XYZ file of C-alpha atoms in Angstrom:
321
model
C 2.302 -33.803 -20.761
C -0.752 -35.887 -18.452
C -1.901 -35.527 -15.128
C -3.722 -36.981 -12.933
C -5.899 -35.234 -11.359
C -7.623 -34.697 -7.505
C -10.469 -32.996 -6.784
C -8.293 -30.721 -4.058
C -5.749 -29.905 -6.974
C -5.607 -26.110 -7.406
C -3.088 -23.106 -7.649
C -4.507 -19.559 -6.406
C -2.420 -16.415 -6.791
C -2.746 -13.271 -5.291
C -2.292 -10.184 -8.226
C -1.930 -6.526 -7.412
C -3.804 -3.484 -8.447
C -1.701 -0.623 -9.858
C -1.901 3.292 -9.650
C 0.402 5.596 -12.234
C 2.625 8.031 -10.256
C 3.316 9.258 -13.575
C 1.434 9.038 -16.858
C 3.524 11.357 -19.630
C 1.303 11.076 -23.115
C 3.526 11.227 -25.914
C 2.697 11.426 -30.044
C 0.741 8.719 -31.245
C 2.636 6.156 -33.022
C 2.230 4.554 -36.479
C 0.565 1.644 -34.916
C -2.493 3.973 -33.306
C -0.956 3.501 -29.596
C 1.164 6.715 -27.954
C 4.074 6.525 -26.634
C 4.016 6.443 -23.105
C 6.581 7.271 -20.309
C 4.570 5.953 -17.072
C 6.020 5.384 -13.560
C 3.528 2.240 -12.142
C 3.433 1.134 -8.491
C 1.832 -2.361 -7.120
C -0.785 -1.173 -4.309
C -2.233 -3.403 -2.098
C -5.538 -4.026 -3.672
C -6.061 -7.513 -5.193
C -7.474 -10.245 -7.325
C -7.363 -13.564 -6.536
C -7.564 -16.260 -9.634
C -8.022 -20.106 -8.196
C -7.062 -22.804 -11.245
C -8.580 -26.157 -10.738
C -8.624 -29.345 -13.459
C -10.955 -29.112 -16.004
C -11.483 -30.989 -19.228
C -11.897 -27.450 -21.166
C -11.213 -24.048 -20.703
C -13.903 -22.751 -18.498
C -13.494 -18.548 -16.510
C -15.834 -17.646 -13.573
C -15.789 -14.274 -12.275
C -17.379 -13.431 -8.764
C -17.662 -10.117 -6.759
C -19.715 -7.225 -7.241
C -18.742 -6.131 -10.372
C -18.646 -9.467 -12.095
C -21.224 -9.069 -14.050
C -19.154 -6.034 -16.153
C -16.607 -9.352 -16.783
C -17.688 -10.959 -20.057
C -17.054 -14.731 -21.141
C -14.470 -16.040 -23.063
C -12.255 -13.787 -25.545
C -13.978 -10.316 -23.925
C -12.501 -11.996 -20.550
C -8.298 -11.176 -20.679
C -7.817 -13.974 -17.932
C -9.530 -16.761 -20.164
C -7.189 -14.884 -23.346
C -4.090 -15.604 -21.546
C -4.915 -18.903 -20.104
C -5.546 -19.968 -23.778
C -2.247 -18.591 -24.817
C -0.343 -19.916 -22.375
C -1.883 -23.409 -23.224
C -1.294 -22.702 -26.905
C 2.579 -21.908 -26.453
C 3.345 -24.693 -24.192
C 1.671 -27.098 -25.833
C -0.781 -28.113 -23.134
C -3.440 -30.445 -23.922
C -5.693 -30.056 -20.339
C -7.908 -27.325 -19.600
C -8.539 -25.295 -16.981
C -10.846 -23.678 -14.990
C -10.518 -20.004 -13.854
C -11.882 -18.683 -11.202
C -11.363 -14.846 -10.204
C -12.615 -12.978 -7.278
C -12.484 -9.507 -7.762
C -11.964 -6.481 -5.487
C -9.971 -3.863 -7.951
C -12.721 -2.208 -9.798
C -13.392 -2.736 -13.314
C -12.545 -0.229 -15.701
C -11.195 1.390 -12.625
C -7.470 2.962 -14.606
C -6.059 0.215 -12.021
C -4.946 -2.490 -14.822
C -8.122 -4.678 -13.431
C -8.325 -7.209 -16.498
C -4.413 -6.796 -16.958
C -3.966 -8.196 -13.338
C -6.209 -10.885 -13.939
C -4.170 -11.646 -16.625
C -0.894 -11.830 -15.353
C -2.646 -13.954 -12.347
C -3.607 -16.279 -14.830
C -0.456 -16.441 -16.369
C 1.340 -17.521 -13.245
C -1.667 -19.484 -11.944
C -1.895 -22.026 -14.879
C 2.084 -22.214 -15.578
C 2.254 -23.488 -11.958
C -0.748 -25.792 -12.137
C 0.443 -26.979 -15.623
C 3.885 -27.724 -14.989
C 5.138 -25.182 -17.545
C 8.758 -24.585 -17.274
C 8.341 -20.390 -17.940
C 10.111 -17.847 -15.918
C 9.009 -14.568 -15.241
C 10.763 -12.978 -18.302
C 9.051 -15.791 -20.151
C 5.570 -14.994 -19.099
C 6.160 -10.864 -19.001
C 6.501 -11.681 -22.579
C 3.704 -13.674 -23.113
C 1.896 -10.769 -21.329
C 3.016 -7.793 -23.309
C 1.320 -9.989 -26.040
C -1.978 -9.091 -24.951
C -1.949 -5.989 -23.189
C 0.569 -3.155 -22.488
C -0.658 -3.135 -19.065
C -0.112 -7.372 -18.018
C 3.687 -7.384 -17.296
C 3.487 -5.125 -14.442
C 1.391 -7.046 -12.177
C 3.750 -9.944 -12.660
C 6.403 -7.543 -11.686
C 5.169 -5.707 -9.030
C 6.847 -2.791 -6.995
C 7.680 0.361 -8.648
C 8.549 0.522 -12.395
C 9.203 2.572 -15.363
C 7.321 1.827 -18.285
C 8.197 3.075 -21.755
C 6.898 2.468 -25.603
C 2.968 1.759 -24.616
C 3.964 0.879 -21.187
C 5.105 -2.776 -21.596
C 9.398 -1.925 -22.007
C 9.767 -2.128 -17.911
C 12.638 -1.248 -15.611
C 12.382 -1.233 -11.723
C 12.402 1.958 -10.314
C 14.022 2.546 -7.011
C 11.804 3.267 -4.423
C 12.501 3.992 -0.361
C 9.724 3.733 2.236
C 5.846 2.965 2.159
C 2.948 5.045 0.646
C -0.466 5.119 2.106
C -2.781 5.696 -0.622
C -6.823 6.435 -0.453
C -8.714 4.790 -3.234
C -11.713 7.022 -4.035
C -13.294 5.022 -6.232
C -16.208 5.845 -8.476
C -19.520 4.203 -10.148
C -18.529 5.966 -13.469
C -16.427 3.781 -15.753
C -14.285 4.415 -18.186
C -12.933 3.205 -21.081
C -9.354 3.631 -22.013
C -9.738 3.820 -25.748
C -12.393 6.450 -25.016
C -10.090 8.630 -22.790
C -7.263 8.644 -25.482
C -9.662 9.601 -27.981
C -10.541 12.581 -26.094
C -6.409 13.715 -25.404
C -6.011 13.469 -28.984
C -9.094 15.753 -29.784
C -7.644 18.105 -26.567
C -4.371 18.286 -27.981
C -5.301 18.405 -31.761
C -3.413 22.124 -32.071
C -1.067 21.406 -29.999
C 1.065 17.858 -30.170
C 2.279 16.367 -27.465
C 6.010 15.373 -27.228
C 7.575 12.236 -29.477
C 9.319 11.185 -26.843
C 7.697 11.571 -23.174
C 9.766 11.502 -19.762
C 8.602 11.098 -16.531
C 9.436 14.218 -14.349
C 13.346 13.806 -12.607
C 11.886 15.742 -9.465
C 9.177 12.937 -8.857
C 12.106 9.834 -9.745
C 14.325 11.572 -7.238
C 11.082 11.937 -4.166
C 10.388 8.022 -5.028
C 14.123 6.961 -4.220
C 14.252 9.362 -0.622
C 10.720 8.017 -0.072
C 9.480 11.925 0.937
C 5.461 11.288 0.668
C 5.495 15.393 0.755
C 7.758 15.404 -2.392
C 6.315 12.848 -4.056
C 2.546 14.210 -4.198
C 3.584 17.586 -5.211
C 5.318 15.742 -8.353
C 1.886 13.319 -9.469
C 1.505 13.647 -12.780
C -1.725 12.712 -15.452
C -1.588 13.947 -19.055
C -4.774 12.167 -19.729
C -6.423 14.224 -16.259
C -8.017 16.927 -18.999
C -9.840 14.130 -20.865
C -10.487 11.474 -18.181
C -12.823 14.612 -16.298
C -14.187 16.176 -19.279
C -15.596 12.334 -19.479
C -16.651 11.933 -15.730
C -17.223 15.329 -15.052
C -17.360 14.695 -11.069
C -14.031 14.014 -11.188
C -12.406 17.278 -10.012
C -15.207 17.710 -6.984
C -13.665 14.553 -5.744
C -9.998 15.541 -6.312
C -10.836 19.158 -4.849
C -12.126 17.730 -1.618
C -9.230 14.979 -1.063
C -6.865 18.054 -1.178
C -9.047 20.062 0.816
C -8.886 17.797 3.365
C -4.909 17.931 3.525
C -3.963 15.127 1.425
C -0.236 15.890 -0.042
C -1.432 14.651 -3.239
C -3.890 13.925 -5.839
C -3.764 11.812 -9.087
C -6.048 10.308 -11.812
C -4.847 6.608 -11.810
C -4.490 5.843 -15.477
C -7.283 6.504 -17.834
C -9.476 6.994 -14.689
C -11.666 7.239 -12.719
C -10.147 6.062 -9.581
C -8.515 8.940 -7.580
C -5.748 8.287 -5.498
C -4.657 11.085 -2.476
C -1.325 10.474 -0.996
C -1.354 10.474 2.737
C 1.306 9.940 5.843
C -0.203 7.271 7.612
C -2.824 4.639 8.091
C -4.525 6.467 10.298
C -5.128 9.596 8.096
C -5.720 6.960 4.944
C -9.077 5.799 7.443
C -10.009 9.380 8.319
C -9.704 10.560 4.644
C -11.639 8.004 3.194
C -14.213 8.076 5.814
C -14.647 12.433 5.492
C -15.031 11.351 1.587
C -17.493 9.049 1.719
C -19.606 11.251 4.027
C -19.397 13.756 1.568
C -20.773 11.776 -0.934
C -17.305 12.329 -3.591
C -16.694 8.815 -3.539
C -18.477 5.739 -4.377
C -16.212 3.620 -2.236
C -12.941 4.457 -0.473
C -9.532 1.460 -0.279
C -6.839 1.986 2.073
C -3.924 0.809 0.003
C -0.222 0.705 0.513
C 2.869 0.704 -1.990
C 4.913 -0.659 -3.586
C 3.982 -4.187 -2.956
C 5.278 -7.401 -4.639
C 3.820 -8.473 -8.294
C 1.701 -11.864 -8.376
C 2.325 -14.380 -6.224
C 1.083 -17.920 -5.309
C -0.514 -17.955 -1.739
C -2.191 -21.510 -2.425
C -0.252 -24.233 -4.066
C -2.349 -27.880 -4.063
C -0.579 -28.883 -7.557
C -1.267 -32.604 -9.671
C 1.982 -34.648 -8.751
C 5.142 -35.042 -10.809
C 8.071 -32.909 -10.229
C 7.264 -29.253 -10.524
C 8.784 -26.217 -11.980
C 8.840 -23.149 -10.360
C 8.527 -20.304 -13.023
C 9.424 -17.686 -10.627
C 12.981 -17.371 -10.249
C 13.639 -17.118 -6.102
């Protein structure tokens, strides 16, 4: 495979942020990872990762919390960049660049999005001929967490959260993002549930509530945030111990409900409307519960290109239409 290259030659994709609706902890497995029954939905807070022409394989990260982002292998965009280029064959490198907005150890699959957006990024600038199955795959190979964002919408995930199956969903959710300074570290958090509930093991097998699956499909926000549901919420606030003054004031303030996404500490609160999404996360912020507040809606769609300036030759489209 050889290109020639221009200097205006790039691919930029657009990657979702996710929040769990669900996260049911199950036994921990031979393998050290739990089984997990997790419902995920794509909210509308993103990443963008721009891939230019570059002689080697080279990852920028720029925002505000870039400098949390290490180089190279501590980097899960330049990891699956690498892989990608390793499977396919490809003898060019690359040159990642990813603006961030979803926060960094955040529980909103950050460095997982980043991951799927480099996945579709450099098959499209590389002329890889990889559909989406094709690079799900390649993402379940480095994280549980990087087919999502590649799929986007609502989902079930089951095993450690990689075995997905669209969920049906009706409707839009307005979500507030509370978002916090603490981070945390996923590893960290399941240490703690398995020190929690060291007398009493969870389930083998995990399900996600039928009450909540049967609120997403009728698209009844009132239904839905009674049914939110975090195994990991013990552990994630015995670790950031503000965390229940900030979910204790979003439901204060009428939100219909509350939820720990992931491993934390981002809070989501489930609202009608835009307009109470604004008011929320402005009465939050003046009360000094939240670092930062998102408006965010969901389910949106998984990665997509939104800038497509591509070396010539006839070009595959991985992404089945």
């Amino acid at each position: 495979m050889s290109h020639t290259f221009a200097t205006e030659d790039q691919v930029r994709v657009r990657v979702p942020a996710k929040i769990n609706l669900a996260l049911c902890v199950g036994a921990q497995r031979h393998d050290g990872y739990h089984e997990l029954a997790t419902l995920f939905q794509a909210v509308s807070l993103y990443d963008d990762i721009t891939v230019r022409a570059s002689e080697e394989l080279v990852c920028e990260v720029r925002g505000e919390q870039a400098h949390h982002i290490g180089p190279g292998d501590e980097n899960l965009a330049y990891r699956a960049a690498r892989l990608l280029k390793n499977e396919y064959g490809v003898s060019e490198g690359i040159h990642l660049t990813i603006d961030k907005q979803i926060p960094v150890a955040g529980g909103m699959a950050g460095g997982s999005a980043d991951a799927a957006g480099a996945l579709l990024a450099c098959s499209r600038f590389w002329d890889v001929d990889a559909s989406l199955e094709d690079l799900m795959a390649l993402g379940s190979r480095l994280g549980a967490d990087v087919p999502f964002p590649l799929m986007g919408g609502c989902a079930v995930g089951l095993g450690r959260g990689e075995t997905l199956t669209p969920a049906l969903s009706r409707g839009t959710f307005h979500w507030v993002l509370a978002l916090s300074s603490t981070q945390l570290s996923t590893p960290e958090v399941f240490q703690r549930f398995d020190e929690l509930t060291g007398h009493h093991p969870p389930p083998t097998t995990p399900e996600i509530p039928r009450e909540l699956m049967m609120a997403l499909t009728t698209g009844e926000t009132k239904r839905v945030g009674a049914q939110l549901i975090n195994d990991l919420h013990e552990a994630s606030c015995s670790l950031a111990p503000t965390l229940p003054t900030t979910i204790r004031a979003g439901v204060e303030l009428g939100c219909h409900g509350a939820i720990i996404s992931g491993s934390g500490p981002t809070v989501a609160f489930l609202v009608d409307s835009e307009q109470e999404a604004q008011h929320l996360g402005e009465l939050l912020t003046s009360l000094e519960v939240a670092q930062r507040t998102y408006h965010a809606v969901g389910p949106v769609p998984g990665a997509t290109v939104i800038d497509d300036h591509r070396p010539h030759g006839h070009l595959m489209d991985p992404v089945p239409a």
